Amino acid sequence: MGTIYDLAKKTGFSITTVSKALNNYKDVSDKTRAKILQAAAEMDYLPNAHAQSLSTKKSWAIGVMFSEANEVGMKHPFFNGIIESFRHATEEQGYDLIFASRNLRNRDMSYLEHFKHRAVDGIVVICSDRMDEQVQELMRSDIPIVVVDMDSANCSVVYSDNIEGARLAVNYLYELGHRKIAHIAGDETIDAGAARIKGYELAMQELDLPIRPGYLVNAGFFSVGEGKQAMERLLELDDQPTAVFVAGDQMAIGVIEAIHEHGLHVPNDISVIGYDDIEMIQYITPKLTTIRQDTDEIGEAAAELLLEQMTAKERLTERRVIPVRLVERASCAPVKQ
Amino acid sequence: MGTIYDLAKKTGFSITTVSKALNNYKDVSDKTRAKILQAAAEMDYLPNAHAQSLSTKKSWAIGVMFSEANEVGMKHPFFNGIIESFRHATEEQGYDLIFASRNLRNRDMSYLEHFKHRAVDGIVVICSDRMDEQVQELMRSDIPIVVVDMDSANCSVVYSDNIEGARLAVNYLYELGHRKIAHIAGDETIDAGAARIKGYELAMQELDLPIRPGYLVNAGFFSVGEGKQAMERLLELDDQPTAVFVAGDQMAIGVIEAIHEHGLHVPNDISVIGYDDIEMIQYITPKLTTIRQDTDEIGEAAAELLLEQMTAKERLTERRVIPVRLVERASCAPVKQ
DNA sequence: CCTCTTCCCGAAAGCGCTTTCGGTAATTTG
DNA sequence: CAAATTACCGAAAGCGCTTTCGGGAAGAGG
């Protein structure tokens, strides 16, 4: 492959000139530039990224951190959608993504330390627990950072309009005639969970609907199993809801399962509406009506906010709230008389 | 953060000694090592990875390439399972994963070029089209590489036992009394598709079952829509199958949809068995019986084969075939009399 | 007491690249 | 034609680290 030294030797110019030719400096003549480029092509020359980074202090790499909670890792469909679109957007600008191990040759370090070690140009953190000490540390650092699906005053953030989403859901159920609307919620330590709860309460209040005892149930961390358990608790109530707004699609799947196992029918007996619009819910029975989060736009926005900071070379704190919309499918029906 | 120069100044030792202390060379006394480590901790010293890589020619990074076909990218659930377990396994050894953009500051280069530029220690390629020129180039290179879900004589590979999987599926249907067994296949240009076809043909032959006209239908690249279309073609046959072995779970979802839309019932009218065991098929109706690919083990095996080559510093060509198993759920039933 | 090891430490070169700064040759200007 | 630009090129320092090699001091052996 060779280095610029080889190129210099081969062309007879100095390494300075070679480097300049390669980097489009204007103080090399077209003729020598052409010669050098030609030679570079002939010997399959490729610049060494490490040497470049060392010298320029720019690594063209973005560190990715995501929640390992629930053992989902990279398997979480919502996370994946976001990271995929984030990847596309940053890749266009020439950045690589690096998924950091926290294990530096057997000395394990924090994510921040690792990212500093790797000298990434920026960091994106996705789907995380705001209480996570690691995340806090990242947010306190001076590396450009964007946080997805979580709010913070100290760094750029992007998340869906969860309040509005919850309102959409509740209003939709209301228009179908439902008055006894329950909410199976995500844990309040997760921003998205808390916001949807807030939106639910707000919407109910606006509609002058009381939140009956037991109608707001914390189902934890968005898994199918937790959703199912939560629904079972609702089904034990004397005063059962006719509709339930579930804070996540995966939980909603569990919810439907519980309802079915109880011998009831969705949506004829109970309507359920989810949140996220992950792909698979189109294929379950009944197809799930849900609030769609636009993962493409979230990813793009995150990329935009991060790139902005990286070029500005200063910490910005912009907040981007991505609109959501209702996707009507088959899991909600007018209330039975 | 500081460099080793700062550490040297602070402790009064030379940078040589500092470096040695940090890297556990034995020709520094315990006392000075302690001092240096202490000072390092005090000033939050972290070694610069680029400088290290430049000097040692080891980057502790593994390049990841995956298929962009079908626009799935990182969203493909099967891919994700594998990469997640691969990540875990390599992370334990201190490696980071880098998802390469092919856009080096607006000059777009091949994956191989990019990986060379980044000086990765190894490459993993997943779920790819064997015809892809980029993949071919990677396989021809001299960088340690492991290929998943594809066969090749020139590099280490790991894939599921697709022949056996197909056989398991066909035999299972046979035992349920089915004799008219069709196969909705993946494209033959995909190794997994081809192997499952072969397994299907083999199994049918072993059971002395004829493959009736139109019973082997190419459904392309494993999407829900393609599966659905393929099933529609089967349903147009005068001599309809009583069971169908589908080469992928996503396609199977489309298959079931087509059958239902045709007014038939799964499994009472037609039995369906899938392939992969992606998470969501537990939640569709009926729950899909399938051949389970062990993504965890595939990822681990891939990591193992790659790490092996990286430490051996030579190209190896081991082949690892991961066993599969039948997961019985509710989409298959005894044949109607 | 002298020599031979052993134990520690540091000078220096090298990894591959960028960038400042100065210098020469060619060109323009008055 | 002299002076002032302009165009082009290169020496050298620097980025932060590793590793070879040699040398001084201390301890061991005779």
XYZ file of C-alpha atoms (C1' of nucleotides) in Angstrom:
734
model
C 0.000 0.000 0.000
C 2.757 2.399 0.853
C 3.002 5.708 2.640
C 3.470 9.227 1.485
C 7.195 8.630 1.758
C 6.950 6.018 -0.934
C 4.891 8.373 -2.984
C 7.481 11.078 -2.516
C 10.273 8.791 -3.556
C 8.369 7.541 -6.545
C 7.449 10.981 -7.824
C 10.552 12.833 -6.772
C 8.666 15.441 -4.781
C 8.889 16.071 -1.068
C 6.411 14.512 1.313
C 5.160 17.997 2.000
C 4.195 18.449 -1.587
C 2.700 14.992 -1.761
C 0.573 15.635 1.266
C -0.544 18.949 -0.125
C -1.396 17.466 -3.486
C -3.475 14.802 -1.776
C -5.287 17.348 0.310
C -5.999 19.798 -2.444
C -3.841 22.587 -1.276
C -3.613 25.235 -3.937
C 0.078 25.865 -3.745
C 0.950 22.883 -5.869
C 0.756 23.142 -9.625
C -1.794 21.173 -11.546
C 0.942 19.279 -13.246
C 2.621 17.962 -10.137
C -0.702 17.271 -8.512
C -1.661 15.168 -11.492
C 1.609 13.252 -11.344
C 1.190 12.568 -7.660
C -2.417 11.510 -7.941
C -1.470 9.244 -10.795
C 1.293 7.633 -8.772
C -1.014 7.295 -5.802
C -3.537 5.443 -7.910
C -0.861 3.188 -9.347
C 0.377 2.030 -6.006
C -3.056 1.851 -4.390
C -2.040 4.421 -1.878
C -4.402 4.990 1.018
C -3.753 7.442 3.815
C -3.477 5.948 7.266
C -6.394 7.174 9.324
C -4.551 6.912 12.614
C -1.680 9.035 11.428
C -4.120 11.558 10.075
C -6.096 11.676 13.268
C -2.983 11.995 15.336
C -1.862 14.917 13.323
C -5.160 16.677 12.757
C -6.924 15.773 15.972
C -9.976 14.794 14.014
C -10.939 11.145 13.890
C -13.988 11.133 11.660
C -15.564 8.747 14.101
C -18.682 8.996 16.175
C -19.073 6.963 19.322
C -22.354 5.190 19.875
C -23.687 4.332 23.275
C -26.953 2.598 23.837
C -28.801 1.071 26.664
C -28.017 -2.447 27.605
C -30.986 -2.553 29.898
C -33.343 -5.425 29.366
C -30.557 -7.250 27.612
C -31.839 -5.906 24.357
C -28.652 -4.350 23.127
C -28.725 -3.860 19.416
C -31.761 -6.023 19.015
C -34.277 -3.416 20.015
C -36.260 -2.568 16.882
C -36.906 1.026 17.799
C -33.273 1.653 18.580
C -32.269 -0.006 15.361
C -34.444 2.166 13.229
C -32.936 5.263 14.735
C -29.356 4.174 14.562
C -29.799 3.050 10.998
C -30.997 6.412 9.843
C -28.409 8.153 11.995
C -25.775 6.038 10.337
C -26.952 6.982 6.888
C -26.949 10.661 7.663
C -23.496 10.726 9.240
C -22.008 8.411 6.678
C -22.784 10.917 4.001
C -20.524 13.350 5.768
C -17.753 10.805 5.959
C -18.097 9.642 9.541
C -17.778 6.105 10.808
C -19.656 4.770 13.761
C -17.850 3.014 16.506
C -19.549 0.790 19.008
C -17.311 0.887 21.965
C -16.315 -1.921 24.128
C -15.497 -0.737 27.582
C -12.724 -3.172 27.864
C -9.379 -1.628 27.082
C -7.145 -4.652 27.103
C -8.690 -5.941 30.239
C -8.715 -2.680 32.108
C -12.307 -1.697 31.959
C -13.074 1.936 31.658
C -16.124 4.117 31.441
C -17.695 4.955 28.121
C -16.429 8.485 28.394
C -12.922 7.289 28.996
C -13.186 4.942 26.115
C -14.456 7.588 23.769
C -11.699 9.915 24.831
C -9.200 7.185 24.308
C -10.547 6.668 20.809
C -10.705 10.409 20.326
C -14.123 10.330 18.715
C -15.407 13.571 17.273
C -18.818 13.176 18.797
C -21.119 10.900 20.722
C -24.671 9.769 20.308
C -26.507 8.130 23.149
C -29.712 6.315 22.514
C -32.521 4.818 24.488
C -30.973 5.281 27.827
C -31.753 5.426 31.434
C -31.279 8.968 32.647
C -30.073 7.688 35.964
C -27.223 5.834 34.385
C -24.031 7.257 35.822
C -22.242 6.565 32.560
C -24.694 8.676 30.627
C -24.448 11.475 33.126
C -20.700 11.453 32.793
C -20.958 11.679 29.030
C -23.337 14.588 29.258
C -21.021 16.442 31.620
C -18.048 15.998 29.329
C -16.960 18.489 26.700
C -17.249 16.189 23.714
C -20.032 17.099 21.279
C -22.975 14.929 22.119
C -26.553 14.330 21.178
C -28.998 12.402 23.280
C -31.948 10.587 21.834
C -35.207 9.776 23.556
C -34.343 11.662 26.697
C -34.472 15.256 27.814
C -31.672 17.316 29.258
C -30.837 20.949 29.677
C -27.103 20.536 29.119
C -26.947 18.988 25.712
C -28.675 18.696 22.398
C -31.543 16.292 22.522
C -34.063 14.835 20.162
C -37.143 12.918 21.073
C -40.667 12.319 19.941
C -43.507 14.470 21.021
C -44.629 12.057 23.682
C -47.115 14.372 25.288
C -48.851 14.954 22.014
C -48.651 11.263 21.179
C -50.393 10.320 24.373
C -52.986 12.974 23.732
C -53.590 11.654 20.235
C -54.127 8.196 21.607
C -56.499 9.225 24.347
C -58.475 11.534 22.112
C -58.806 8.854 19.508
C -60.213 6.439 22.046
C -62.492 9.155 23.328
C -63.882 9.766 19.892
C -64.630 6.078 19.637
C -66.821 6.588 22.651
C -64.504 5.277 25.297
C -64.589 6.897 28.681
C -62.945 4.284 30.805
C -59.447 4.580 29.450
C -56.500 3.048 31.265
C -52.817 3.576 30.693
C -50.205 0.894 30.871
C -47.115 2.951 31.349
C -43.390 2.733 31.032
C -41.316 3.372 34.096
C -41.070 6.982 35.148
C -37.309 6.859 35.276
C -37.411 6.609 31.500
C -38.206 10.015 30.067
C -40.433 8.606 27.371
C -42.394 6.708 29.968
C -42.832 9.735 32.177
C -43.831 11.986 29.285
C -46.477 9.602 28.066
C -47.915 9.380 31.522
C -48.029 13.127 31.662
C -49.676 13.294 28.267
C -52.224 10.734 29.352
C -53.091 12.632 32.491
C -53.276 15.883 30.584
C -55.531 14.484 27.919
C -57.834 12.867 30.425
C -58.087 16.121 32.269
C -58.816 18.062 29.116
C -61.599 15.645 28.343
C -62.866 15.892 31.876
C -62.353 12.189 32.365
C -61.410 10.850 35.771
C -58.491 8.473 36.073
C -60.119 5.681 37.998
C -58.287 3.780 40.703
C -55.839 1.313 39.267
C -56.096 2.714 35.759
C -52.544 3.950 35.654
C -50.233 0.993 35.939
C -46.480 1.017 35.737
C -45.337 -1.819 33.554
C -41.642 -1.157 33.855
C -39.352 -1.407 30.906
C -41.391 -1.978 27.801
C -41.157 -5.723 27.410
C -43.886 -8.055 26.197
C -43.956 -9.897 29.511
C -44.339 -6.782 31.601
C -47.158 -5.588 29.383
C -48.958 -8.841 29.878
C -48.619 -8.736 33.630
C -49.845 -5.192 33.746
C -52.925 -6.060 31.734
C -53.664 -8.932 34.030
C -53.813 -6.503 36.880
C -56.265 -4.359 34.965
C -58.415 -7.387 34.256
C -58.682 -8.106 37.957
C -60.381 -4.763 38.506
C -64.098 -4.759 39.178
C -64.411 -1.663 37.118
C -62.621 -2.738 33.971
C -61.533 -0.243 31.342
C -62.996 -0.424 27.856
C -59.808 0.815 26.288
C -56.173 0.898 27.175
C -53.396 3.094 25.943
C -50.113 1.224 26.152
C -46.818 3.076 26.246
C -45.011 0.728 23.869
C -45.811 -1.704 21.098
C -43.997 -4.595 22.644
C -45.948 -4.170 25.836
C -49.107 -3.898 23.771
C -48.432 -7.318 22.348
C -48.352 -8.703 25.861
C -51.481 -6.768 26.659
C -53.389 -8.311 23.792
C -52.157 -11.723 24.782
C -53.456 -11.253 28.300
C -56.821 -10.083 27.040
C -57.162 -13.032 24.722
C -56.182 -15.475 27.406
C -58.866 -13.958 29.534
C -61.397 -14.948 26.924
C -62.040 -11.423 25.792
C -61.718 -9.971 22.341
C -59.635 -7.110 20.980
C -61.064 -4.742 19.930
C -64.668 -5.806 20.531
C -64.360 -6.060 24.281
C -61.348 -3.921 24.890
C -59.599 -1.537 22.553
C -55.850 -1.235 22.742
C -53.544 1.293 21.227
C -49.767 1.067 21.291
C -46.801 3.352 20.830
C -43.804 3.228 18.464
C -45.068 1.478 15.359
C -42.452 -1.198 15.160
C -42.683 -3.334 12.091
C -44.018 -6.541 13.562
C -47.263 -5.152 14.860
C -48.641 -5.137 11.358
C -48.549 -8.872 11.443
C -50.159 -9.682 14.741
C -53.859 -10.195 15.253
C -55.463 -7.782 15.372
C -53.104 -5.423 13.606
C -52.187 -2.889 16.209
C -53.337 0.691 16.067
C -50.527 2.783 17.398
C -48.761 6.099 17.672
C -46.008 6.179 15.149
C -42.605 7.519 16.088
C -40.658 8.577 13.067
C -37.361 6.796 13.610
C -36.005 8.047 10.308
C -36.526 11.623 11.243
C -35.280 11.123 14.767
C -32.056 9.640 13.470
C -31.606 12.388 10.943
C -32.272 15.092 13.453
C -29.795 13.556 15.848
C -27.183 13.473 13.115
C -27.889 17.057 12.223
C -27.575 18.302 15.777
C -24.377 16.419 16.309
C -22.751 17.479 13.059
C -23.668 21.017 13.852
C -21.746 20.900 17.084
C -18.809 19.150 15.557
C -18.337 21.789 12.916
C -19.069 24.642 15.277
C -16.608 23.080 17.703
C -18.716 24.112 20.601
C -21.298 22.563 22.810
C -24.809 23.478 21.730
C -28.026 22.646 23.477
C -30.731 22.491 20.929
C -33.916 20.577 21.587
C -35.710 18.891 18.723
C -39.143 17.416 19.251
C -40.247 15.149 16.446
C -43.945 14.991 15.651
C -45.831 11.726 15.922
C -48.946 10.517 14.242
C -51.710 8.050 14.787
C -51.675 4.934 12.636
C -55.087 3.411 12.535
C -55.240 -0.328 12.239
C -57.552 -2.839 13.787
C -57.094 -2.949 17.517
C -59.534 -0.225 18.439
C -63.306 -0.158 18.005
C -66.221 1.959 19.150
C -67.201 1.239 22.691
C -69.913 -1.360 23.210
C -73.216 -0.019 24.451
C -6.085 14.659 30.034
C -2.461 14.992 29.124
C 0.060 12.851 27.336
C 2.889 10.684 28.491
C 5.089 13.737 28.224
C 3.072 15.412 30.934
C 3.281 12.279 32.983
C 7.016 12.186 32.500
C 7.377 15.776 33.566
C 5.147 15.294 36.556
C 6.933 12.207 37.820
C 10.439 13.115 36.776
C 10.924 9.937 34.754
C 11.525 9.681 31.062
C 8.687 9.026 28.674
C 10.237 5.678 27.972
C 9.887 4.645 31.553
C 6.390 6.044 31.733
C 5.349 4.089 28.708
C 6.900 0.971 30.086
C 5.243 1.397 33.433
C 1.905 1.823 31.737
C 2.417 -1.275 29.646
C 3.658 -3.513 32.386
C 7.155 -3.972 31.195
C 9.176 -5.697 33.840
C 12.212 -3.504 33.647
C 10.730 -0.795 35.799
C 10.813 -1.136 39.547
C 7.622 -1.573 41.480
C 8.217 1.698 43.202
C 8.473 3.844 40.108
C 5.617 1.972 38.474
C 3.470 2.782 41.469
C 4.416 6.437 41.320
C 3.647 6.657 37.651
C 0.350 4.864 37.918
C -0.587 7.109 40.775
C 0.238 10.213 38.776
C -1.647 8.845 35.793
C -4.726 8.357 37.899
C -4.426 11.835 39.356
C -4.381 13.535 36.015
C -6.931 11.234 34.382
C -4.410 10.179 31.875
C -5.676 8.091 28.960
C -3.493 6.816 26.164
C -4.339 8.070 22.713
C -5.547 5.145 20.647
C -4.439 6.633 17.364
C -0.899 7.161 18.541
C -0.848 3.643 19.886
C -2.173 2.164 16.686
C 0.260 4.138 14.634
C 3.105 2.859 16.655
C 2.021 -0.725 17.200
C 0.133 -1.316 13.998
C -2.713 -2.796 15.941
C -5.978 -0.897 16.082
C -8.148 -3.033 18.317
C -10.949 -2.459 15.885
C -13.000 -4.838 13.809
C -14.714 -3.667 10.665
C -18.297 -4.725 10.129
C -19.849 -5.056 6.729
C -23.389 -6.140 6.200
C -25.791 -6.379 3.378
C -27.700 -3.322 2.422
C -29.883 -5.354 0.135
C -33.573 -4.948 0.641
C -32.884 -1.699 2.417
C -32.863 -3.519 5.689
C -29.488 -2.420 6.894
C -29.190 -2.811 10.608
C -32.864 -3.390 11.006
C -32.815 -7.012 10.004
C -33.640 -8.999 13.136
C -31.569 -12.029 12.238
C -28.539 -9.910 11.449
C -28.989 -8.029 14.656
C -29.010 -11.098 16.782
C -25.760 -12.236 15.269
C -23.976 -8.927 15.439
C -25.066 -8.435 19.016
C -23.559 -11.680 20.169
C -20.512 -11.080 18.018
C -20.125 -7.730 19.671
C -20.274 -9.236 23.122
C -17.687 -11.835 22.322
C -15.194 -9.456 20.751
C -15.750 -6.760 23.317
C -14.537 -9.098 25.997
C -11.225 -9.218 24.224
C -11.045 -5.463 24.024
C -12.112 -4.878 20.449
C -14.375 -2.148 19.186
C -16.660 -2.531 16.229
C -16.597 -0.011 13.486
C -19.382 0.370 10.985
C -17.719 1.864 8.025
C -18.973 4.582 5.875
C -17.589 4.300 2.411
C -17.327 7.984 2.134
C -13.868 9.244 2.893
C -14.408 12.958 2.865
C -16.426 12.766 -0.263
C -14.142 10.446 -2.138
C -16.015 7.211 -1.988
C -14.003 4.100 -1.690
C -14.638 0.413 -1.445
C -15.154 -1.273 1.883
C -11.780 -2.897 1.594
C -10.128 0.423 0.994
C -11.943 1.916 3.878
C -10.988 -0.864 6.221
C -7.392 -0.577 5.154
C -7.542 3.134 5.673
C -8.836 2.554 9.175
C -6.334 -0.227 9.661
C -8.822 -2.568 11.268
C -7.450 -5.779 12.709
C -10.155 -7.911 11.188
C -13.388 -7.922 9.271
C -16.709 -9.613 9.696
C -19.180 -9.754 6.857
C -22.734 -10.730 7.504
C -25.761 -11.710 5.518
C -24.349 -10.875 2.190
C -24.822 -11.530 -1.416
C -21.998 -13.720 -2.638
C -22.053 -11.958 -5.958
C -21.309 -8.628 -4.386
C -18.034 -7.411 -5.828
C -17.252 -5.629 -2.568
C -17.521 -8.853 -0.619
C -15.384 -10.679 -3.122
C -12.738 -8.033 -2.791
C -12.751 -8.354 0.973
C -12.404 -12.109 0.747
C -9.457 -11.801 -1.616
C -7.642 -9.395 0.675
C -5.116 -10.376 3.291
C -6.940 -8.957 6.268
C -8.278 -11.546 8.724
C -11.900 -12.089 7.887
C -14.850 -14.191 8.827
C -17.950 -14.542 6.725
C -21.325 -15.335 8.183
C -24.204 -17.066 6.474
C -22.274 -17.786 3.333
C -19.851 -20.444 2.218
C -16.415 -19.930 0.762
C -13.263 -21.928 0.355
C -10.900 -19.002 0.896
C -11.876 -17.783 4.301
C -13.293 -18.787 7.611
C -17.022 -19.097 7.494
C -19.834 -19.856 9.867
C -23.376 -20.657 8.959
C -26.305 -22.708 10.084
C -26.816 -26.249 9.016
C -29.316 -25.325 6.372
C -29.468 -28.734 4.757
C -30.289 -30.357 8.046
C -32.736 -27.599 8.877
C -34.643 -28.151 5.686
C -34.632 -31.863 6.333
C -35.981 -31.344 9.844
C -38.791 -29.258 8.456
C -39.770 -31.669 5.722
C -39.560 -34.707 7.961
C -41.669 -33.017 10.579
C -44.369 -32.283 8.040
C -44.088 -35.830 6.760
C -44.646 -37.225 10.208
C -47.751 -35.132 10.476
C -48.965 -37.029 7.468
C -48.245 -34.471 4.813
C -47.173 -35.706 1.429
C -47.855 -32.673 -0.708
C -45.123 -30.435 0.648
C -44.124 -27.280 -1.189
C -41.114 -25.079 -0.622
C -41.147 -21.335 -0.815
C -37.507 -20.623 -1.295
C -35.004 -17.844 -0.995
C -33.085 -16.847 -4.055
C -30.365 -19.249 -5.104
C -27.785 -16.520 -5.245
C -28.027 -16.412 -1.466
C -26.194 -19.380 -0.012
C -28.766 -19.951 2.672
C -31.506 -19.983 0.056
C -29.678 -22.452 -2.119
C -28.807 -24.750 0.766
C -32.373 -24.905 1.998
C -33.562 -25.772 -1.468
C -31.022 -28.519 -1.606
C -32.077 -29.798 1.791
C -35.676 -29.749 0.723
C -34.965 -31.720 -2.419
C -32.823 -34.161 -0.521
C -35.403 -34.744 2.159
C -38.170 -35.208 -0.357
C -36.086 -37.719 -2.200
C -35.236 -39.595 0.975
C -38.916 -39.828 1.759
C -39.641 -40.898 -1.770
C -41.885 -37.905 -2.264
C -42.155 -36.297 -5.680
C -41.739 -32.564 -5.984
C -44.868 -31.719 -7.912
C -44.896 -29.082 -10.618
C -44.869 -25.600 -9.195
C -44.074 -26.772 -5.687
C -40.687 -25.162 -5.584
C -41.118 -21.439 -5.872
C -38.429 -18.819 -5.685
C -39.604 -15.985 -3.493
C -36.501 -13.850 -3.817
C -35.029 -12.055 -0.872
C -36.888 -13.080 2.235
C -39.354 -10.244 2.615
C -42.930 -10.492 3.840
C -44.282 -9.252 0.536
C -42.353 -11.732 -1.542
C -43.532 -14.558 0.672
C -47.085 -13.496 0.185
C -46.793 -13.362 -3.575
C -45.172 -16.750 -3.681
C -47.967 -18.288 -1.657
C -50.518 -16.770 -3.960
C -48.936 -18.611 -6.799
C -49.167 -21.853 -4.881
C -52.813 -21.202 -4.164
C -53.515 -20.888 -7.849
C -52.380 -24.449 -8.401
C -55.015 -27.065 -9.068
C -53.065 -29.492 -6.999
C -52.535 -27.457 -3.858
C -49.999 -28.463 -1.222
C -51.166 -29.365 2.259
C -48.027 -28.012 3.808
C -45.376 -25.516 2.915
C -41.851 -25.135 4.136
C -40.842 -21.487 3.914
C -37.181 -20.504 3.813
C -37.558 -17.545 6.178
C -39.824 -16.372 8.968
C -40.567 -13.029 7.404
C -41.665 -14.715 4.220
C -43.723 -17.132 6.286
C -45.630 -14.219 7.713
C -46.556 -13.184 4.207
C -47.432 -16.756 3.409
C -49.854 -16.991 6.291
C -51.383 -13.696 5.300
C -51.983 -14.949 1.781
C -53.565 -18.144 3.035
C -55.870 -16.282 5.367
C -56.881 -13.851 2.679
C -57.725 -16.823 0.554
C -60.217 -17.876 3.187
C -58.206 -20.849 4.319
C -56.957 -21.639 7.758
C -53.474 -22.211 9.134
C -52.822 -24.896 10.202
C -56.134 -26.677 9.597
C -56.097 -26.288 5.843
C -52.436 -25.703 5.216
C -49.507 -26.168 7.547
C -46.702 -23.647 7.449
C -43.223 -23.955 8.842
C -40.706 -21.131 8.774
C -36.986 -20.660 9.223
C -34.917 -18.466 11.587
C -37.044 -18.107 14.696
C -37.066 -14.357 14.885
C -38.722 -12.984 17.958
C -41.911 -11.654 16.499
C -43.254 -14.931 15.208
C -44.212 -15.906 18.714
C -46.762 -13.167 18.623
C -48.490 -13.730 15.331
C -51.489 -15.958 14.832
C -50.942 -18.817 14.722
C -47.608 -18.837 16.468
C -45.180 -19.992 13.864
C -43.493 -23.350 13.996
C -40.009 -22.865 12.661
C -36.427 -23.982 12.383
C -34.410 -22.085 14.896
C -31.053 -20.639 13.955
C -28.906 -20.013 16.962
C -27.827 -16.433 16.413
C -25.974 -16.358 19.705
C -23.832 -19.260 18.781
C -23.299 -18.042 15.248
C -22.053 -14.709 16.523
C -19.796 -16.338 19.072
C -18.371 -18.743 16.552
C -17.699 -15.904 14.160
C -15.894 -14.010 16.878
C -13.877 -17.036 17.775
C -12.784 -17.710 14.219
C -11.830 -14.114 13.697
C -9.931 -13.719 16.938
C -8.092 -16.899 16.144
C -6.807 -15.467 12.908
C -5.947 -12.144 14.428
C -3.748 -13.686 17.077
C -2.273 -16.241 14.716
C -1.637 -13.402 12.293
C -2.397 -15.626 9.389
C -5.334 -16.354 7.192
C -7.184 -19.463 8.268
C -10.057 -21.137 6.529
C -12.093 -22.939 9.078
C -15.712 -23.809 8.441
C -18.158 -23.882 11.315
C -21.632 -25.253 10.775
C -24.014 -24.426 13.587
C -26.764 -26.912 14.380
C -30.388 -25.911 14.120
C -33.469 -27.254 15.786
C -37.164 -27.435 15.271
C -39.310 -25.197 17.419
C -42.806 -26.513 17.541
C -45.556 -23.958 17.863
C -48.963 -23.820 16.320
C -48.721 -23.403 12.576
C -48.545 -27.056 11.654
C -51.176 -29.744 12.106
C -51.783 -33.298 10.987
C -53.002 -33.500 7.428
C -56.748 -33.546 6.909
C -58.162 -36.803 5.677
C 39.137 -5.970 45.515
C 37.853 -6.983 40.782
C 34.729 -8.944 37.461
C 30.305 -10.523 35.975
C 25.318 -10.290 36.318
C 21.176 -8.327 37.184
C 18.196 -4.481 37.686
C 16.590 0.032 36.141
C 16.300 3.599 33.390
C 16.623 6.864 29.204
C 18.164 8.462 24.356
C 16.653 8.103 20.135
C 14.453 6.434 16.196
C 10.316 5.407 14.240
C 5.024 4.957 13.121
C 2.540 8.159 8.799
C 0.747 12.235 8.370
C -0.135 17.763 8.527
C 1.130 22.473 8.548
C 3.903 26.544 9.278
C 7.198 29.168 7.420
C 10.669 30.476 4.486
C 12.921 30.425 0.055
C 13.625 30.310 -4.984
C 12.062 30.955 -9.595
C 8.910 32.891 -12.573
C 5.926 36.605 -13.601
C 4.065 41.122 -13.469
C 4.349 46.108 -12.818
C 5.988 50.911 -13.313
C 15.372 47.023 -16.378
C 14.756 47.041 -11.393
C 11.348 46.070 -8.025
C 7.459 43.854 -6.394
C 4.300 40.049 -6.713
C 2.931 35.602 -7.391
C 3.430 30.616 -7.934
C 5.397 26.636 -6.371
C 7.991 23.738 -3.474
C 10.531 21.724 0.790
C 12.742 21.635 5.643
C 11.381 20.787 9.854
C 8.630 20.418 13.795
C 4.989 18.230 15.752
C 0.959 14.800 16.872
C 1.483 10.780 21.204
C 3.073 6.628 21.583
C 6.345 2.087 21.428
C 10.571 -0.348 21.370
C 15.412 -1.225 20.679
C 19.595 -0.736 22.580
C 23.036 0.811 25.461
C 24.733 2.279 29.880
C 25.188 3.124 34.919
C 24.472 1.346 39.513
C 23.930 -2.204 42.594
C 24.525 -6.803 43.963
C 26.705 -11.500 43.373
C 30.636 -14.385 42.837
C 35.532 -15.460 43.013
